[in-house]
Coordinates of C-alpha atoms and ligand atoms in Angstrom, one line a residue:
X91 CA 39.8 -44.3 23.6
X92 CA 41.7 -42.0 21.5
X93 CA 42.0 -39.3 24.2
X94 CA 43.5 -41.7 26.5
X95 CA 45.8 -43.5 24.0
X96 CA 44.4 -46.5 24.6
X97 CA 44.9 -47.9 20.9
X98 CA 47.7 -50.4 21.9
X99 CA 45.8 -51.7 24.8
X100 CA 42.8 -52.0 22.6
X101 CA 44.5 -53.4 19.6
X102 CA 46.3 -56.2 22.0
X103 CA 42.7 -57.0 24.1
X104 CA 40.8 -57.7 21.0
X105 CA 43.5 -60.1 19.6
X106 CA 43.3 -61.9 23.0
X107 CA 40.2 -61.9 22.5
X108 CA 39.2 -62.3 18.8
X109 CA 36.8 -59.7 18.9
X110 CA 35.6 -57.7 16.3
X111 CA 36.8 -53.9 17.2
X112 CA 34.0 -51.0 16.2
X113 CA 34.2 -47.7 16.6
X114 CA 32.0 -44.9 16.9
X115 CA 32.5 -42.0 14.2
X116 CA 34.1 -40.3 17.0
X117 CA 36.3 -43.2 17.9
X118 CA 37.4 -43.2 14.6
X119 CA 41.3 -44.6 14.3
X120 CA 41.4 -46.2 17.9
X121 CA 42.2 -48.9 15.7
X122 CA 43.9 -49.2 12.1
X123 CA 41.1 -50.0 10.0
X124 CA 42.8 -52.1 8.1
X125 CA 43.7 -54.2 10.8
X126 CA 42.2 -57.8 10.6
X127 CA 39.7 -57.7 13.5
X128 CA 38.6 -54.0 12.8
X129 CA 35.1 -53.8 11.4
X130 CA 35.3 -49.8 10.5
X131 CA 32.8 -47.4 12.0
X132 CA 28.9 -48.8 13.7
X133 CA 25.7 -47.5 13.5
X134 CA 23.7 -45.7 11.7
X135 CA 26.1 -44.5 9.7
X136 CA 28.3 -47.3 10.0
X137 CA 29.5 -50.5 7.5
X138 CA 27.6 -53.1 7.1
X139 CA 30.1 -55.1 9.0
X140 CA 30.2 -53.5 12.1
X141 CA 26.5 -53.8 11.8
X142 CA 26.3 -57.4 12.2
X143 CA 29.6 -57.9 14.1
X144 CA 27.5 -56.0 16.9
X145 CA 24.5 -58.3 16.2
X146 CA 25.9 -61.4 15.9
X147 CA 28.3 -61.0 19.5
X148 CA 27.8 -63.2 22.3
X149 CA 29.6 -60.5 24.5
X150 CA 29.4 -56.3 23.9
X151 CA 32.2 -54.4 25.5
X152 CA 31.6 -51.0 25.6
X153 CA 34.7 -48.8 26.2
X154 CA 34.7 -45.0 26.4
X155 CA 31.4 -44.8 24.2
X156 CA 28.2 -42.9 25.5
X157 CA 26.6 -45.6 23.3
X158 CA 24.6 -42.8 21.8
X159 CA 21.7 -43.1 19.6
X160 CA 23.7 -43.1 16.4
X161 CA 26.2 -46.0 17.1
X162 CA 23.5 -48.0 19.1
X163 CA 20.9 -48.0 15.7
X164 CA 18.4 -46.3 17.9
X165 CA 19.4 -48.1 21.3
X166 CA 18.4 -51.0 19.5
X167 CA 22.0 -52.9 19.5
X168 CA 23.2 -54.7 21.7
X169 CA 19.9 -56.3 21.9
X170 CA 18.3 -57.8 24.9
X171 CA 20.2 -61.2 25.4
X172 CA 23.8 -59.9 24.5
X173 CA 25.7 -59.7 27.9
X174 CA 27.5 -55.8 28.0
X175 CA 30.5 -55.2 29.7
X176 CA 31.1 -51.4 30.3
X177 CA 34.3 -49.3 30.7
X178 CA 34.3 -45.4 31.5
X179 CA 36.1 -43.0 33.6
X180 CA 32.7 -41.8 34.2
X181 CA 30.9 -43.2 37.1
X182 CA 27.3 -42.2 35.2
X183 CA 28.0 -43.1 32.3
X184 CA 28.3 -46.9 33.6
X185 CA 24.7 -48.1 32.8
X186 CA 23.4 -45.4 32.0
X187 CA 22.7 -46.5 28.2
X188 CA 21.8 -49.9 28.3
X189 CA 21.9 -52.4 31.4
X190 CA 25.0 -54.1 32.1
X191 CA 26.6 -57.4 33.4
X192 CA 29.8 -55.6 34.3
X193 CA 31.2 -52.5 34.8
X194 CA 35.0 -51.1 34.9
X195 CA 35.1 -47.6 36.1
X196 CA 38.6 -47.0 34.8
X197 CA 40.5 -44.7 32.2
X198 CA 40.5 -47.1 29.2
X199 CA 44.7 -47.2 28.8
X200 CA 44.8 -49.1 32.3
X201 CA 41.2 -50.6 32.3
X202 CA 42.3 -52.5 29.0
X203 CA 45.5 -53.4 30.4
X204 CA 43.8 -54.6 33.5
X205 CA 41.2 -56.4 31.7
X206 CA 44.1 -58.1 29.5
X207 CA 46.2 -59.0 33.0
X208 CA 43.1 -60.9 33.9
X209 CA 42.5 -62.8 30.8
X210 CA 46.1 -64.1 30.7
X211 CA 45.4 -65.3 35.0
X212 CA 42.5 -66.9 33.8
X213 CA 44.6 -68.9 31.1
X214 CA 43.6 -66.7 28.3
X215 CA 40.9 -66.4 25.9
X216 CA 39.7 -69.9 24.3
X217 CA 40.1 -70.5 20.2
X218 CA 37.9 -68.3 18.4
X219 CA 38.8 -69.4 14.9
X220 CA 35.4 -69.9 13.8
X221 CA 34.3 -66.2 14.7
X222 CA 37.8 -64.5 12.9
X223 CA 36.6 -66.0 9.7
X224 CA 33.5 -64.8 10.4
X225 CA 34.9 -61.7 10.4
X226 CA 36.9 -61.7 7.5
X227 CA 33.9 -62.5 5.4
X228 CA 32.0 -59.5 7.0
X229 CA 34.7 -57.4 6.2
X230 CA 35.1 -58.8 2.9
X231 CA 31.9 -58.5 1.6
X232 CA 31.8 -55.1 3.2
X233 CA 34.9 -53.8 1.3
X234 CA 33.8 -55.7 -2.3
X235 CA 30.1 -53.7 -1.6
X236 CA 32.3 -50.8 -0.6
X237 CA 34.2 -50.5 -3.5
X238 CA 31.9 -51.0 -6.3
X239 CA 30.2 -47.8 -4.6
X240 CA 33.6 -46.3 -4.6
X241 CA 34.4 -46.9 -8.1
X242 CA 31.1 -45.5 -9.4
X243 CA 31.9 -43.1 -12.8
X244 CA 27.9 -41.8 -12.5
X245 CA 27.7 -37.7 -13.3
X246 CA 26.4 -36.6 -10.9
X247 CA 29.3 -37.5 -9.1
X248 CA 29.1 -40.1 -6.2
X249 CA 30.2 -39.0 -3.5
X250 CA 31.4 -42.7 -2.6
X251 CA 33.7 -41.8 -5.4
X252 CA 35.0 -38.3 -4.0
X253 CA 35.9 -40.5 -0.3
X254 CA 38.0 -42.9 -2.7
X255 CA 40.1 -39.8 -4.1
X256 CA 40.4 -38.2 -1.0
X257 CA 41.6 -41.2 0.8
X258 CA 44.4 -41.4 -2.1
X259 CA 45.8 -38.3 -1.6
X260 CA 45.7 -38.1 2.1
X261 CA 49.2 -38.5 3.4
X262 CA 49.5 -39.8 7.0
X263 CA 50.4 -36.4 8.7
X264 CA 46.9 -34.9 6.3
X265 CA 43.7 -35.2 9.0
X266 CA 40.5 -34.9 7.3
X267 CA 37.4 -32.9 9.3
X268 CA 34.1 -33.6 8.2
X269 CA 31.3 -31.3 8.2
X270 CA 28.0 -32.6 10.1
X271 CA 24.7 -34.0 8.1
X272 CA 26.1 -36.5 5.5
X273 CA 29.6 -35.4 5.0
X274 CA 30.3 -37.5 8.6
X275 CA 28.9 -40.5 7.5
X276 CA 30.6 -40.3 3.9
X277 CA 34.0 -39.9 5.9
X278 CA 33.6 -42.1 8.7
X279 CA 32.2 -44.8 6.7
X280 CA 33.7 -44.9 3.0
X281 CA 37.6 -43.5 3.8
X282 CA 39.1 -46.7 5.2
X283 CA 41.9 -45.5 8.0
X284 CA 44.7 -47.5 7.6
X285 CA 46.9 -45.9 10.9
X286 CA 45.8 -45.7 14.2
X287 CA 45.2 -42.4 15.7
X288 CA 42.8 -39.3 15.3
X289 CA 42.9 -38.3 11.4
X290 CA 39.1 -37.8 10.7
X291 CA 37.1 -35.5 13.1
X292 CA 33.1 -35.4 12.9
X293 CA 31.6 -32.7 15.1
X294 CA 30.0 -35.3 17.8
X295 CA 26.5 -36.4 17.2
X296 CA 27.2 -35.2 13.6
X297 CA 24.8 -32.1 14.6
X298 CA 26.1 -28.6 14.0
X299 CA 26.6 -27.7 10.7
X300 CA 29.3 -25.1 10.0
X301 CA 31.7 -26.8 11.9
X302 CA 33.9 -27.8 9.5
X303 CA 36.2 -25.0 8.2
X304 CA 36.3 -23.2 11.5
X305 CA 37.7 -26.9 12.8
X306 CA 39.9 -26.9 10.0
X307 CA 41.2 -23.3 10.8
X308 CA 42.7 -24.5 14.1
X309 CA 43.6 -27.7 13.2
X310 CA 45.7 -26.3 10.5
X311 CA 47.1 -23.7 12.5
X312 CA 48.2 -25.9 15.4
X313 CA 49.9 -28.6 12.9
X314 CA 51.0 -26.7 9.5
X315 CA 52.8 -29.8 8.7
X316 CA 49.8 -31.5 7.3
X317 CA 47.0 -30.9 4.9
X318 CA 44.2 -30.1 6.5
X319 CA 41.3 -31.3 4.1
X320 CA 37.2 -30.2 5.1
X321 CA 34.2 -31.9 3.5
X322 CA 31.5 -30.3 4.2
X323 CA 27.9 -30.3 2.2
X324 CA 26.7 -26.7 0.5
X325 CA 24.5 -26.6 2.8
X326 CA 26.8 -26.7 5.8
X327 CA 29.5 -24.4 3.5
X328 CA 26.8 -21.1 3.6
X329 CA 26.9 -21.5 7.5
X330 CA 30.9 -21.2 7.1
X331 CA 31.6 -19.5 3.9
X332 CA 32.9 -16.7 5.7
X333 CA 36.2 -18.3 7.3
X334 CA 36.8 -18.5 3.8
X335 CA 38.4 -14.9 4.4
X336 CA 40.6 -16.5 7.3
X337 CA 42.1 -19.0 5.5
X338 CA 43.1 -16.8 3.0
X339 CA 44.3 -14.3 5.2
X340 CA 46.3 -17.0 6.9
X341 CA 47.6 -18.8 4.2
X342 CA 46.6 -21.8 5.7
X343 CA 46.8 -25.0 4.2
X344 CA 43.4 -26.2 4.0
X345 CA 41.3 -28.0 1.0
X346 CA 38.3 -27.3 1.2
X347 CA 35.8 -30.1 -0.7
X348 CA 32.3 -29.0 -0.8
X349 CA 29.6 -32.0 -1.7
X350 CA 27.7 -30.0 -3.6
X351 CA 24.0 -31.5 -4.0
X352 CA 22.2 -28.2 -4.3
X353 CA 20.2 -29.3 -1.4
X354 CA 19.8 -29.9 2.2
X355 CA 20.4 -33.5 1.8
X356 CA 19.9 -35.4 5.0
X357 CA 16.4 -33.2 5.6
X358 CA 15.3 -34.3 2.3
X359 CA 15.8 -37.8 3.0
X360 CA 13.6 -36.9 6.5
X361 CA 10.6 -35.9 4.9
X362 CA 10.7 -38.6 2.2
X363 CA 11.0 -41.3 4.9
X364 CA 8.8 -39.8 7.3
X365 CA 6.2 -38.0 5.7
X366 CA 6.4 -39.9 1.9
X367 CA 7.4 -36.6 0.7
X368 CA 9.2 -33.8 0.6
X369 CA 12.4 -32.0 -1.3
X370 CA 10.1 -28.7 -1.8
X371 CA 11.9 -26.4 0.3
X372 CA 14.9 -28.2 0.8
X373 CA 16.5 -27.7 -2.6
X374 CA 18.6 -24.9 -3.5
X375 CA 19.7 -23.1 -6.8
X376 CA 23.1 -24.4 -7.6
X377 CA 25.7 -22.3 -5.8
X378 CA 29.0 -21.9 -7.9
X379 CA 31.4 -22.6 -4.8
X380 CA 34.2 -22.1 -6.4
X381 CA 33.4 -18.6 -7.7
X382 CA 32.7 -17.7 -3.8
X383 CA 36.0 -19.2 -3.4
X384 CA 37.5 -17.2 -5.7
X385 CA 35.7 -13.9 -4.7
X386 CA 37.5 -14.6 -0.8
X387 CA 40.9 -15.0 -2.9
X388 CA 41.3 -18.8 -2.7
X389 CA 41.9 -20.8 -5.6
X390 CA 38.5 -22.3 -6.8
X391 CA 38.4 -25.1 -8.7
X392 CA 34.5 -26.9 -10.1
X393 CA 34.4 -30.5 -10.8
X394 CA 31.7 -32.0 -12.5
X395 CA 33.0 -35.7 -14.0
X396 CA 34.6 -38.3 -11.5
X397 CA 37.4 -38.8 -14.0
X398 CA 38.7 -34.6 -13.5
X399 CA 38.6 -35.6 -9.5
X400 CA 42.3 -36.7 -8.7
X401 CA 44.1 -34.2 -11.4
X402 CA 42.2 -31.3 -9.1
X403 CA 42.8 -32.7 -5.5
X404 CA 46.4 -33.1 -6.1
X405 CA 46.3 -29.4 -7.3
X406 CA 43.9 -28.7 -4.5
X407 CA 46.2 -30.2 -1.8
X408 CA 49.8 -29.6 -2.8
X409 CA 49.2 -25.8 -3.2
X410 CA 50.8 -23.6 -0.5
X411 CA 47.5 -22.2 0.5
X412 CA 43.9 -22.9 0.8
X413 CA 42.0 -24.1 -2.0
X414 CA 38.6 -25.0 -2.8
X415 CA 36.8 -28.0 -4.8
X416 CA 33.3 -27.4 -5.7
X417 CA 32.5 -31.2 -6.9
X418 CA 28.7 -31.6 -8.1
X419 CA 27.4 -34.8 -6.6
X420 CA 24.7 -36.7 -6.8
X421 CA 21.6 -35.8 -4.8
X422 CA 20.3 -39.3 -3.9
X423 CA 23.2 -40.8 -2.8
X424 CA 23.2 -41.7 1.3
X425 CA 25.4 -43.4 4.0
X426 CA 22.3 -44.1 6.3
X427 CA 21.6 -47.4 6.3
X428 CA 17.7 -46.8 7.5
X429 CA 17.7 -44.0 4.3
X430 CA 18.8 -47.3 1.9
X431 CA 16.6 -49.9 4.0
X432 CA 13.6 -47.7 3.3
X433 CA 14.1 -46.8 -0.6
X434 CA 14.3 -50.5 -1.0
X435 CA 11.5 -51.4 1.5
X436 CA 9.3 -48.9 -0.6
X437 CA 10.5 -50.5 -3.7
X438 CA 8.1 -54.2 -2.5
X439 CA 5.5 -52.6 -0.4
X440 CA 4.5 -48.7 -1.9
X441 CA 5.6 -45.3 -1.0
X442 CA 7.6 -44.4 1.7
X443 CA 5.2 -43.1 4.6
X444 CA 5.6 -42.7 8.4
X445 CA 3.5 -46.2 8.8
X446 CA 5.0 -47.6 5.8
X447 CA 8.7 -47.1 6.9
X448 CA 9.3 -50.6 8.6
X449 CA 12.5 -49.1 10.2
X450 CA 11.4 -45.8 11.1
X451 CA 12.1 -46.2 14.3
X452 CA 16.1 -46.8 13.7
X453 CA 16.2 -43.7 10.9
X454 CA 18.5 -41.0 12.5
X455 CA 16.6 -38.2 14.1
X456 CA 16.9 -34.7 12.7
X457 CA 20.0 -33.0 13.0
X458 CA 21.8 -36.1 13.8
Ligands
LIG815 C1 23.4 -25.2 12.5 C2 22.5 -26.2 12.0 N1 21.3 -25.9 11.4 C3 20.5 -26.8 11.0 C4 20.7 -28.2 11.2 C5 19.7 -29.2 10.7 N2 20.3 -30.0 9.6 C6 20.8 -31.2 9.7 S1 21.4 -31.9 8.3 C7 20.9 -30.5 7.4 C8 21.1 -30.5 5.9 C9 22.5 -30.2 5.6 O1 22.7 -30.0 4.2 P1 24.1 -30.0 3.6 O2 25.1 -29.3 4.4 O3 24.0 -29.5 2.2 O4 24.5 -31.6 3.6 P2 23.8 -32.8 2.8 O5 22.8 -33.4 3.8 O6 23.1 -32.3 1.6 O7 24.9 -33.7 2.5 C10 20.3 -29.6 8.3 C11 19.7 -28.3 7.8 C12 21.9 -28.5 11.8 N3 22.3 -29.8 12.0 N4 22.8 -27.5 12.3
LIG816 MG1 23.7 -30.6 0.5

């Protein structure tokens, strides 16, 4: 969608439509997200709206997705019973996924357009009023859930909390990349995009850690106009902390926001879901970040209380060259709706256990 610059055609198909738009984390800004019918990112690490948009739809149109694991809960949405419509350029990508009742084999720009042309032959799309206020009450309760997590003044610091800073201070020509393991979800889900277009990158399938700085490096190389701000987990920062020497030497303008929650989050949450328990050999001794920032030559700044936050991203983001954020967050914090669904499955029926997880089969597999 966003490599063929489809977002007018998309925007202008769902209003003909009334359809709720959702996009994958990669998809991210094929449509404002502030726009009326946008339900923000789906899946696994999705909002809560997308969620049951995609479960509650008569009709799925799939357009330019390979409906992977993450964005499909485990293949398990669309359901059997909800008729799917499929676009691609791809000739095997078209029901490859999931069956469908149509396919398009088309680049999405003209397929939407085409698909629009036949609506308005067919006398357009009838009154969907009932299912845009459905809408805006998913994405309303969404945003009020949303922004009590955002608001959070807990020490450690939620990272729900860091998203809501770093969505103030990003300016529109600022593109935020996100590291894999929970940094993707934290973006993708909790900083609300409100222009269209590609400003937050995930690497796809959320897998490699690492990626993030590297990313950064030639994003911020090919557009110097913009900030260029990474989160990335301490985790994903040791695979990277050596383009910390690039940046410097390049002067780039990069912000570097590490989520720092001494441990290899998302494989903790694994083995407490999986295996009922775990977070032995996944923890590490607090790394002081900004001191390894500081040792590369970068500004390095440590943040412990939510309330220090914005005074140190402006600083972070408005100097000339790279800086670095070490923020200490909060080690049980999660976007995975399956990690959430199990803590408070485990809460009414005892400890978390492979047989005990009812939706063990949706959790996210390792690695993303
Ligand atoms: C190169 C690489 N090695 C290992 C993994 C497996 N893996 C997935 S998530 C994760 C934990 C990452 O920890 P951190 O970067 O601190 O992020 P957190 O989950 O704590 O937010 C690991 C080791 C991976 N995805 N990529
Ligand atoms: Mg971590």
């Amino acid at each position: 969608m966003l490599h063929s610059g489809a977002g007018t055609e998309l925007t202008a198909l769902a209003g003909a439509l009334s359809a709720a738009v959702g996009t994958t984390l990669s998809g991210k800004g094929a449509i404002a997200e502030d726009h009326p019918l946008s339900v923000g990112v789906t899946g696994s690490m999705g909002t809560s709206a997308a969620a049951a948009a995609l479960a509650e739809a008569d009709v799925v149109l799939l357009a330019g997705t390979k409906a992977g694991s993450g964005p499909t809960f485990g293949w398990t949405l669309p359901a059997p019973g909800q008729a799917i419509v499929q676009l691609d350029l791809d000739p095997a990508e078209l029901g490859r996924a999931f069956p469908v009742a149509a396919a398009v084999l088309a680049d999405a720009r003209p397929g939407l357009r085409g698909l629009l042309t036949a609506l308005d032959e067919a006398a357009g799309a009838p009154d969907r009023a009932a299912w845009r206020s459905r809408i805006a009450e998913l994405t309303a309760s969404w945003r009020a859930e949303r922004d009590v997590e955002r608001a959070s003044d807990a020490v450690p610091i939620a990272p729900q909390r860091v998203l809501a800073e770093i969505e103030a201070v990003l300016g529109a020509d600022d593109i935020l990349i996100c590291d894999a393991s929970l940094s993707s979800g934290w973006g993708g889900v909790y900083l609300e995009q409100r222009r269209a277009g590609r400003q937050v990158l995930c690497p796809r399938g959320q897998a490699g850690l690492g990626y993030a700085l590297p990313a950064a490096i030639g994003v911020a190389t090919a557009r110097p106009e913009g900030r260029t701000v990474v989160l990335a987990g301490d985790g994903a920062m040791g695979y990277a902390a050596g383009e910390l020497a690039t940046v410097t030497e390049l002067g780039l303008p990069v912000t570097v926001v590490v989520l720092n929650n001494r441990s290899l989050g998302w494989i903790r949450w694994y083995r407490r879901i999986n295996f009922g328990r775990g977070w032995e050999g996944e923890d590490f001794s607090d790394v002081r970040f900004a001191d390894v920032a500081r040792a590369f030559g970068l500004a390095g700044m440590r943040v412990a209380e939510p309330d220090r936050l914005p005074g140190a991203l402006r600083t972070a983001c408005s100097a000339p060259g790279p800086a670095l954020l070490d923020v200490v967050t909060e080690p049980w914090q999660t976007p995975i709706t399956a990690h959430r669904d199990a803590v408070r499955d485990s809460a009414t029926s005892g400890p978390v256990t492979r047989r005990g997880a009812p939706r063990d089969s949706a959790a996210p597999g390792y690695g993303g």
